[in-house]
Coordinates of C-alpha atoms and ligand atoms in Angstrom, one line a residue:
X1 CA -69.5 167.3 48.4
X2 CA -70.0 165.8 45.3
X3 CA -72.7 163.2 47.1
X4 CA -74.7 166.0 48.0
X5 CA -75.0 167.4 44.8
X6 CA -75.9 164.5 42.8
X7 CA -78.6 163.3 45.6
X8 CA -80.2 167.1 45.3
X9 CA -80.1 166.4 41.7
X10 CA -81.4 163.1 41.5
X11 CA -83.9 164.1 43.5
X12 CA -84.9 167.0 41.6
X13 CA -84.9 164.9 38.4
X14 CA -87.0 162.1 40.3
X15 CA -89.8 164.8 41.4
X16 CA -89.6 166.9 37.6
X17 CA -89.4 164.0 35.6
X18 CA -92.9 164.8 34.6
X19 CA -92.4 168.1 32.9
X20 CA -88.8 167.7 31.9
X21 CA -87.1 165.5 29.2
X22 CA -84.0 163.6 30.9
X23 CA -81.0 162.8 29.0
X24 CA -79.3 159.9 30.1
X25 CA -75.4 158.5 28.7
X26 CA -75.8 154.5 29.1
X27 CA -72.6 153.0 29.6
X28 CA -71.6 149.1 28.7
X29 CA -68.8 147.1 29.3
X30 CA -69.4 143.8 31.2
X31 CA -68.4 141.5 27.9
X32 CA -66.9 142.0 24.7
X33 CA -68.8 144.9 23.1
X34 CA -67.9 148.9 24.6
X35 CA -70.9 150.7 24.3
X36 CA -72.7 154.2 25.1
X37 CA -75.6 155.5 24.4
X38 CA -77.3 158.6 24.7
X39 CA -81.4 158.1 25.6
X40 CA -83.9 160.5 25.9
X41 CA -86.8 159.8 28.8
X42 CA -86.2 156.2 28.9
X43 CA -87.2 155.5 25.3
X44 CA -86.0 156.9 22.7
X45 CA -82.6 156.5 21.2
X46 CA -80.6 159.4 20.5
X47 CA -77.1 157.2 19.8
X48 CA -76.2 154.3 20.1
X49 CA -72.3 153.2 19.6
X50 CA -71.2 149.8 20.1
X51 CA -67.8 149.4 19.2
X52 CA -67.6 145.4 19.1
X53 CA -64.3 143.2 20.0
X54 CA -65.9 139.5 18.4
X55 CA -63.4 139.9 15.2
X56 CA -60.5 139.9 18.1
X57 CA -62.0 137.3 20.1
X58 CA -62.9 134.9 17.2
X59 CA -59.5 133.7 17.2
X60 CA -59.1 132.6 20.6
X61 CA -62.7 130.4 19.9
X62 CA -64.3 132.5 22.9
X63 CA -64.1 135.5 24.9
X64 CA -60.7 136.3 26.9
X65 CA -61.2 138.5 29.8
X66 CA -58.2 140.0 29.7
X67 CA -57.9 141.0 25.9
X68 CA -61.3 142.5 26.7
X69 CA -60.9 144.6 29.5
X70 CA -57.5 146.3 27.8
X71 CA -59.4 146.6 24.4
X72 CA -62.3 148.6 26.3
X73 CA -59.4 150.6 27.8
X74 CA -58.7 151.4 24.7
X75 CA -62.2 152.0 23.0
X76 CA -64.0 154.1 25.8
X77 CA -63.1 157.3 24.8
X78 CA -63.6 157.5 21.3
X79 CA -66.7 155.6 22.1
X80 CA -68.3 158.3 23.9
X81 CA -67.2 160.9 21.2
X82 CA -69.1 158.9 18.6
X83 CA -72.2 158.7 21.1
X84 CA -72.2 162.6 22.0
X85 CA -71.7 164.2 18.4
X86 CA -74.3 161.4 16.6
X87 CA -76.5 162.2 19.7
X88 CA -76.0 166.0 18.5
X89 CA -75.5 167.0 22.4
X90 CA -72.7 167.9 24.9
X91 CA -71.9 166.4 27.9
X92 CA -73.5 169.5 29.6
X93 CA -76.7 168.2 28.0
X94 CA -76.5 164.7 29.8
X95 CA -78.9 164.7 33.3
X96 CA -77.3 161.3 34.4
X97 CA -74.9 158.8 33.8
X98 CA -76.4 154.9 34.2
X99 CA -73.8 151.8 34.2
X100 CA -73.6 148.2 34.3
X101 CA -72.2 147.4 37.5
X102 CA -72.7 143.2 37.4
X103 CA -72.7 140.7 36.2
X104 CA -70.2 140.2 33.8
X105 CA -66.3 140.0 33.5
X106 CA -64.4 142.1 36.3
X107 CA -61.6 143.4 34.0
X108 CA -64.6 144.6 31.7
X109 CA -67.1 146.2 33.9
X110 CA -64.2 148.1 36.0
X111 CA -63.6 150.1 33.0
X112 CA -67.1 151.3 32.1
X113 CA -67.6 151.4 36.3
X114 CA -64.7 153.7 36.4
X115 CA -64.6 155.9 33.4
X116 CA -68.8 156.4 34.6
X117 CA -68.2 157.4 38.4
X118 CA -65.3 159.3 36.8
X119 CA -67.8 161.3 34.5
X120 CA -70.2 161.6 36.7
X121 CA -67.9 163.4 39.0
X122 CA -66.3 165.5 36.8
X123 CA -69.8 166.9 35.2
X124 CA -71.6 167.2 39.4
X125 CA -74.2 165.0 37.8
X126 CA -76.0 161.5 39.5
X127 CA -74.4 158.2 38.6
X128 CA -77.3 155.3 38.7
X129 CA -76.0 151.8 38.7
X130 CA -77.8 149.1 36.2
X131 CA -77.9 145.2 36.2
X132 CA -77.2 144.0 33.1
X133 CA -79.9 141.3 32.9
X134 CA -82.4 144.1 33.9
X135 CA -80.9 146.0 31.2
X136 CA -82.1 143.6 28.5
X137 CA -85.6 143.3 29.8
X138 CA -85.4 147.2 29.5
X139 CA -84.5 147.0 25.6
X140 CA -88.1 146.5 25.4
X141 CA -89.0 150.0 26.9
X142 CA -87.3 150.9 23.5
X143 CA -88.7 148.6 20.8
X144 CA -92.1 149.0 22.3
X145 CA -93.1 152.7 23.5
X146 CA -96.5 151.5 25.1
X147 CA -94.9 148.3 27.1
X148 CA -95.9 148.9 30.7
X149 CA -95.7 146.4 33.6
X150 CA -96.7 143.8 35.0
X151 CA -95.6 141.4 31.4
X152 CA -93.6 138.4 31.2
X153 CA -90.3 138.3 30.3
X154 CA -87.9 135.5 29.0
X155 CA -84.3 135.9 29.5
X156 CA -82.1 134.7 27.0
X157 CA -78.5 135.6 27.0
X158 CA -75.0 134.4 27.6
X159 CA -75.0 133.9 31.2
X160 CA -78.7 133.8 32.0
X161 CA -82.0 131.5 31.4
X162 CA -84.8 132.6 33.2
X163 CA -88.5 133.7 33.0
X164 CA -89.2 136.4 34.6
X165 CA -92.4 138.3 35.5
X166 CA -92.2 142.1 35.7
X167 CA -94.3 142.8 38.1
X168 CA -93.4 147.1 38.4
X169 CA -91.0 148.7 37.2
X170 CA -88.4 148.1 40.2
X171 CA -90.0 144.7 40.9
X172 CA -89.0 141.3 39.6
X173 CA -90.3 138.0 40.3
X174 CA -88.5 134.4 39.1
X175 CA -91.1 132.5 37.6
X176 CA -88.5 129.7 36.6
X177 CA -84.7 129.6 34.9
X178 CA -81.5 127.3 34.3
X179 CA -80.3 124.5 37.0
X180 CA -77.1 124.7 35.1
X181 CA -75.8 126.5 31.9
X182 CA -77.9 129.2 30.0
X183 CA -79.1 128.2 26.7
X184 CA -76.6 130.6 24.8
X185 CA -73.2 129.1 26.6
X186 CA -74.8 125.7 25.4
X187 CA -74.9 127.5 21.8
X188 CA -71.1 128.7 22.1
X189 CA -69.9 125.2 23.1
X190 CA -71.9 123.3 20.9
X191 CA -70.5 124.8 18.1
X192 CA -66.9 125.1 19.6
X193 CA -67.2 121.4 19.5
X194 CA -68.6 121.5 15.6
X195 CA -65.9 124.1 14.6
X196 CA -67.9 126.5 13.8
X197 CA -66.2 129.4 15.8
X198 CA -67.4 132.0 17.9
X199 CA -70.0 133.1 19.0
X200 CA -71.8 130.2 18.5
X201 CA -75.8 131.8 18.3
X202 CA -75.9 133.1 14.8
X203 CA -73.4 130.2 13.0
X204 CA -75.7 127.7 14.3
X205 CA -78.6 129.9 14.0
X206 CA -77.3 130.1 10.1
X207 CA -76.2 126.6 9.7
X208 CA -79.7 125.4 11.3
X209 CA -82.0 126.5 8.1
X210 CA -80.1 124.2 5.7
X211 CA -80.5 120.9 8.1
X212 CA -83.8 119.0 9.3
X213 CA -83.9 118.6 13.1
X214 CA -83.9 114.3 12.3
X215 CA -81.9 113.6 15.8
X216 CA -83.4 112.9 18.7
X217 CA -80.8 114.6 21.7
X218 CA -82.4 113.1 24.6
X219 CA -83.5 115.6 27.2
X220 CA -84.0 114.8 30.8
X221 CA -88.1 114.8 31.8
X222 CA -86.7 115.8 35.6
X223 CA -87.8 119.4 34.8
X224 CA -91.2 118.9 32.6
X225 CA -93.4 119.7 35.3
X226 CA -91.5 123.1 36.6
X227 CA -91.0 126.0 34.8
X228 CA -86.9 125.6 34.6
X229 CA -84.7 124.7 31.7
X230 CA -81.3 122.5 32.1
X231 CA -79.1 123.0 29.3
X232 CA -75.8 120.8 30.7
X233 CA -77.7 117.0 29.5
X234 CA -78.7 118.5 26.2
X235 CA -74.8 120.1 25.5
X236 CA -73.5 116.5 26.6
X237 CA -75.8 114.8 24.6
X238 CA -74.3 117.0 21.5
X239 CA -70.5 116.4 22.3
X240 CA -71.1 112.6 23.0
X241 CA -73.0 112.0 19.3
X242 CA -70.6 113.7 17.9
X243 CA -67.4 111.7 19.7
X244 CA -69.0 108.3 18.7
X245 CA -69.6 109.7 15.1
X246 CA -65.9 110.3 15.0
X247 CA -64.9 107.0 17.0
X248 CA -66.6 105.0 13.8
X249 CA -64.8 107.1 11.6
X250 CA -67.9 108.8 10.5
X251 CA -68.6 112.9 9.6
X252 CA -71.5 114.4 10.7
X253 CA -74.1 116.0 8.7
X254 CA -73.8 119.7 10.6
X255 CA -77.0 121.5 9.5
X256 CA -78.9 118.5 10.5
X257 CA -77.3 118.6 14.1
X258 CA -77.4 122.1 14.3
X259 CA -81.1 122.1 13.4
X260 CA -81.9 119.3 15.9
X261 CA -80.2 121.1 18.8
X262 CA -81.6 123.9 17.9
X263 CA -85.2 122.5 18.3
X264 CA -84.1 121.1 21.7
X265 CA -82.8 124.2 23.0
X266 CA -85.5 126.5 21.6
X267 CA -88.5 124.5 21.8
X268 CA -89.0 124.3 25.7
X269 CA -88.3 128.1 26.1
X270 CA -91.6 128.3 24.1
X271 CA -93.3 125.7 25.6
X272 CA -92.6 127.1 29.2
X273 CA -92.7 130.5 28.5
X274 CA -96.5 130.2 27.0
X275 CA -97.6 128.5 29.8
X276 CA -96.0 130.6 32.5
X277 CA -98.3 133.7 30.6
X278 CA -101.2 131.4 31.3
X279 CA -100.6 130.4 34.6
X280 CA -99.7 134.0 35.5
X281 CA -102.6 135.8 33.3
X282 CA -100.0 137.7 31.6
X283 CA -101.3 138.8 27.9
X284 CA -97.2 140.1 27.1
X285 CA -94.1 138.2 26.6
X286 CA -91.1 140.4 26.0
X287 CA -87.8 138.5 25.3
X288 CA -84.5 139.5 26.3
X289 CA -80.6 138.7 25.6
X290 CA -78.5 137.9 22.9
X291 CA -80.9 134.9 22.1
X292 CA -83.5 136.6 21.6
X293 CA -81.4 137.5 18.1
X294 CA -82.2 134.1 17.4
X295 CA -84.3 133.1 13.7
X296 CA -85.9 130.3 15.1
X297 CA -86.9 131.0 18.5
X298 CA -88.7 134.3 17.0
X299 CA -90.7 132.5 14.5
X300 CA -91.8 129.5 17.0
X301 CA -92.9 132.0 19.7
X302 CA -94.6 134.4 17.5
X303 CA -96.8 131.6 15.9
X304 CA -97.6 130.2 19.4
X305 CA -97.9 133.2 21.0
X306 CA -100.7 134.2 17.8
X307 CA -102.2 131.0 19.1
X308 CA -102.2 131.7 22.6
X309 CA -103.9 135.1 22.1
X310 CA -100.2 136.2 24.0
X311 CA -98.6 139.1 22.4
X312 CA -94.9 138.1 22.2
X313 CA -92.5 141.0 21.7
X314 CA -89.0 141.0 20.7
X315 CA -86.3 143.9 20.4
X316 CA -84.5 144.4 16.8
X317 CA -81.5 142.5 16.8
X318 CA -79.5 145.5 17.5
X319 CA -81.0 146.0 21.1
X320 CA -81.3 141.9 21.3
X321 CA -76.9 141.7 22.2
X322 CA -75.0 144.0 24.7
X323 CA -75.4 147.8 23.9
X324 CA -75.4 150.8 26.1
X325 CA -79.2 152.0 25.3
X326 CA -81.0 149.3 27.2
X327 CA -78.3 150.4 30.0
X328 CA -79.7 154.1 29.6
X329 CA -83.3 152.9 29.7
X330 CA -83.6 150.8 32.2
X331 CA -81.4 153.5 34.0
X332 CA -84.0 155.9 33.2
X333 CA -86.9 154.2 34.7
X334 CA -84.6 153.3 38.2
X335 CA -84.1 157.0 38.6
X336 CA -87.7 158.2 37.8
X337 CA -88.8 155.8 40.3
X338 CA -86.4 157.1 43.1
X339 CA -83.9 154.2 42.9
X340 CA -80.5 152.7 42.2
X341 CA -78.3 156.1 42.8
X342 CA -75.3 154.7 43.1
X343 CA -72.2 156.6 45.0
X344 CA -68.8 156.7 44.1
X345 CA -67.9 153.6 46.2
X346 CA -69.4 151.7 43.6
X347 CA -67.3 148.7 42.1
X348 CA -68.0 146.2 39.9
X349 CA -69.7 143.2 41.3
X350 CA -68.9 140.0 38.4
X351 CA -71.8 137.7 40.3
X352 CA -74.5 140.1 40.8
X353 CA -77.9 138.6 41.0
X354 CA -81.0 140.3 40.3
X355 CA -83.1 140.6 43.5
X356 CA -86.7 138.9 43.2
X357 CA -89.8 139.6 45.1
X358 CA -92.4 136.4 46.2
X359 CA -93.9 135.7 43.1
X360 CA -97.1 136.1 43.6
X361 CA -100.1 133.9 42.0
Ligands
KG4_401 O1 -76.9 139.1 25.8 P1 -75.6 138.8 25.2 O2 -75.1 139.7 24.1 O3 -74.5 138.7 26.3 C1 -74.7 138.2 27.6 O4 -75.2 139.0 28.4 O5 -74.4 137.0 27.8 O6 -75.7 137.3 24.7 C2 -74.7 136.6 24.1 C3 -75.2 135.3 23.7 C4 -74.1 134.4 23.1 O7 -74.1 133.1 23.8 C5 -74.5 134.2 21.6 O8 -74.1 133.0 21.1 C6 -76.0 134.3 21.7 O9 -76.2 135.3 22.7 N1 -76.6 134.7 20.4 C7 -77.4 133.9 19.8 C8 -77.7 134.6 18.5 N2 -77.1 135.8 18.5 C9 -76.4 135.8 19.7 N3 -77.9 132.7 20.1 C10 -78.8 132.1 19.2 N4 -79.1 132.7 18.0 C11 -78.6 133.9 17.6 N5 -79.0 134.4 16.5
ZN402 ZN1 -75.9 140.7 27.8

């Protein structure tokens, strides 16, 4: 019953779309930060609550999955009070509820996946299922009202390293990504292993301005003539300096480290990314993820993208890290294109991948 009515709705929404503004909740949940939004036609932000768990997870040094999942639990619902009332709207106002279904933790995601399919039940309205990585590349629907595809986008996050072209809306195409870690888990370790807590992006982000990149991390030249990124060699390369520092009985200058292995990391994304927009004919880069939050990765790929004649956009930081309105946006643009309804056999899926089409020359 309840199938049929959200289907007849979605469909409705999918064929009105045009002469109707659509209100859409955004629920988040797959890591450490609870979030809902509420986001009018795919772009503009009406709220956007994230209520944060990194103060509770700081003192672990890293993210436990099951302090996560019960602290969501206990977040969700004044979570989606805060969206509603900032939003200034009901629930009876909301057209559809979007979720992140994958990747991410399992504890995490089956709270937002549940508390959403229970909601959208509940209120007889369509439940569209999101993948989180396709949820940051969405962020940029936000930040940038005229972005339309086909652009370039570079993925930056936790869990992900990848340059992706956008060719449509609904279509994705891997231009290149990680053989091993993604460049922000290199971040978290590298400065787990410095002491400088978690997460590791903005400390070392900090730290990085007040050092000169003077060490030379050696980098592996397997990759140089593909457009993938390894991130395992450089990490290693960090811990092993640092270990035969310490075995001579010697301290290490931690700016200076933190600069130089912040060049490493940073300085192929910008290097690949600029020429995949050439070899691709792409004029727009848009950058996603929680690195994308990152000081020096913004300036470099601004000034070579000014260079380049590439327009090179990035979210505000706010949009950059897990939140519920990218969730809401790209869920927007799923359902106006007549995709993604999800039913309410939906579960969270920990490994999803996004699904790429052939990338075409
Ligand atoms: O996108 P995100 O919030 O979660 C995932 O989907 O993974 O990304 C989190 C990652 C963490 O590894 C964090 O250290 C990194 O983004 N990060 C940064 C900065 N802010 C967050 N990395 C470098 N510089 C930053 N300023
Ligand atoms: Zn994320």
């Amino acid at each position: 019953m309840y199938q049929n009515i959200a289907e007849e709705k979605f469909n409705n929404l999918v064929k009105n779309h045009k002469n109707k503004d659509i209100l859409i909740l955004g629920i988040e949940s797959s890591c450490d930060e609870t979030s809902m939004a509420v986001v009018k036609n795919g772009r503009e932000v009406l709220s956007n609550v994230i209520a944060s768990q990194i103060d509770i997870h700081k003192r672990f040094g890293g993210v436990v999955p099951e302090v996560a999942s019960r602290n969501h639990l206990m977040a969700v619902n004044n979570v989606l009070t805060e969206a509603l009332e900032k939003a200034n709207v009901t629930l009876k106002d909301i057209d559809a509820i979007a979720v992140t279904y994958g990747a991410g933790l399992m504890g995490a995601l089956m709270v937002g996946v549940t508390y959403a399919k229970s909601l959208a039940f509940a209120l007889d309205i369509p439940l569209i299922k999101v993948n989180h990585i396709k949820g940051h590349i969405s962020a940029n629907y936000i930040a940038t009202p005229t972005l339309e595809p086909p652009f370039m986008a570079l993925v930056v996050s936790g869990g992900h390293t990848a340059i992706v072209k956008v060719a449509d809306y609904t279509s994705n195409q891997l231009v290149g990504s990680t053989v091993d870690d993604a460049i922000g888990e290199a971040y978290d370790k590298v400065a787990k292993v410095l002491g400088l807590g978690y997460p590791g992006g903005p400390v070392i982000d900090k730290t990085a301005k007040e050092g000169e990149a003077d060490l030379k991390f050696v980098r592996s030249d397997a990759l140089k003539s593909t457009y993938n990124f390894s991130y395992s060699g450089l990490k290693t390369a960090v811990i092993n300096y640092l270990h035969n520092l310490e075995q001579h009985g010697k301290t290490p200058n931690i700016p200076n480290v933190c600069a130089s292995f912040q060049a490493e990391a940073v300085d192929v994304l910008v290097e690949k990314s600029i020429k995949a927009c050439k070899k691709f004919k792409m004029k727009t880069l848009a950058v996603a993820g929680g690195v994308a939050a990152n000081s020096y990765l913004r300036k470099e790929l601004t000034a070579a993208g000014e260079k380049n004649g590439i327009q090179v956009l990035f979210p505000p930081m706010v949009l950059c890290t897990d939140n519920a309105a990218m969730i809401g946006a790209e869920g927007y643009f799923s359902l106006i294109n007549g995709v993604n309804l999800a039913d309410t056999e939906l579960t969270a899926t920990p490994n999803l991948h996004l699904k790429y089409d052939v990338l075409k020359k």
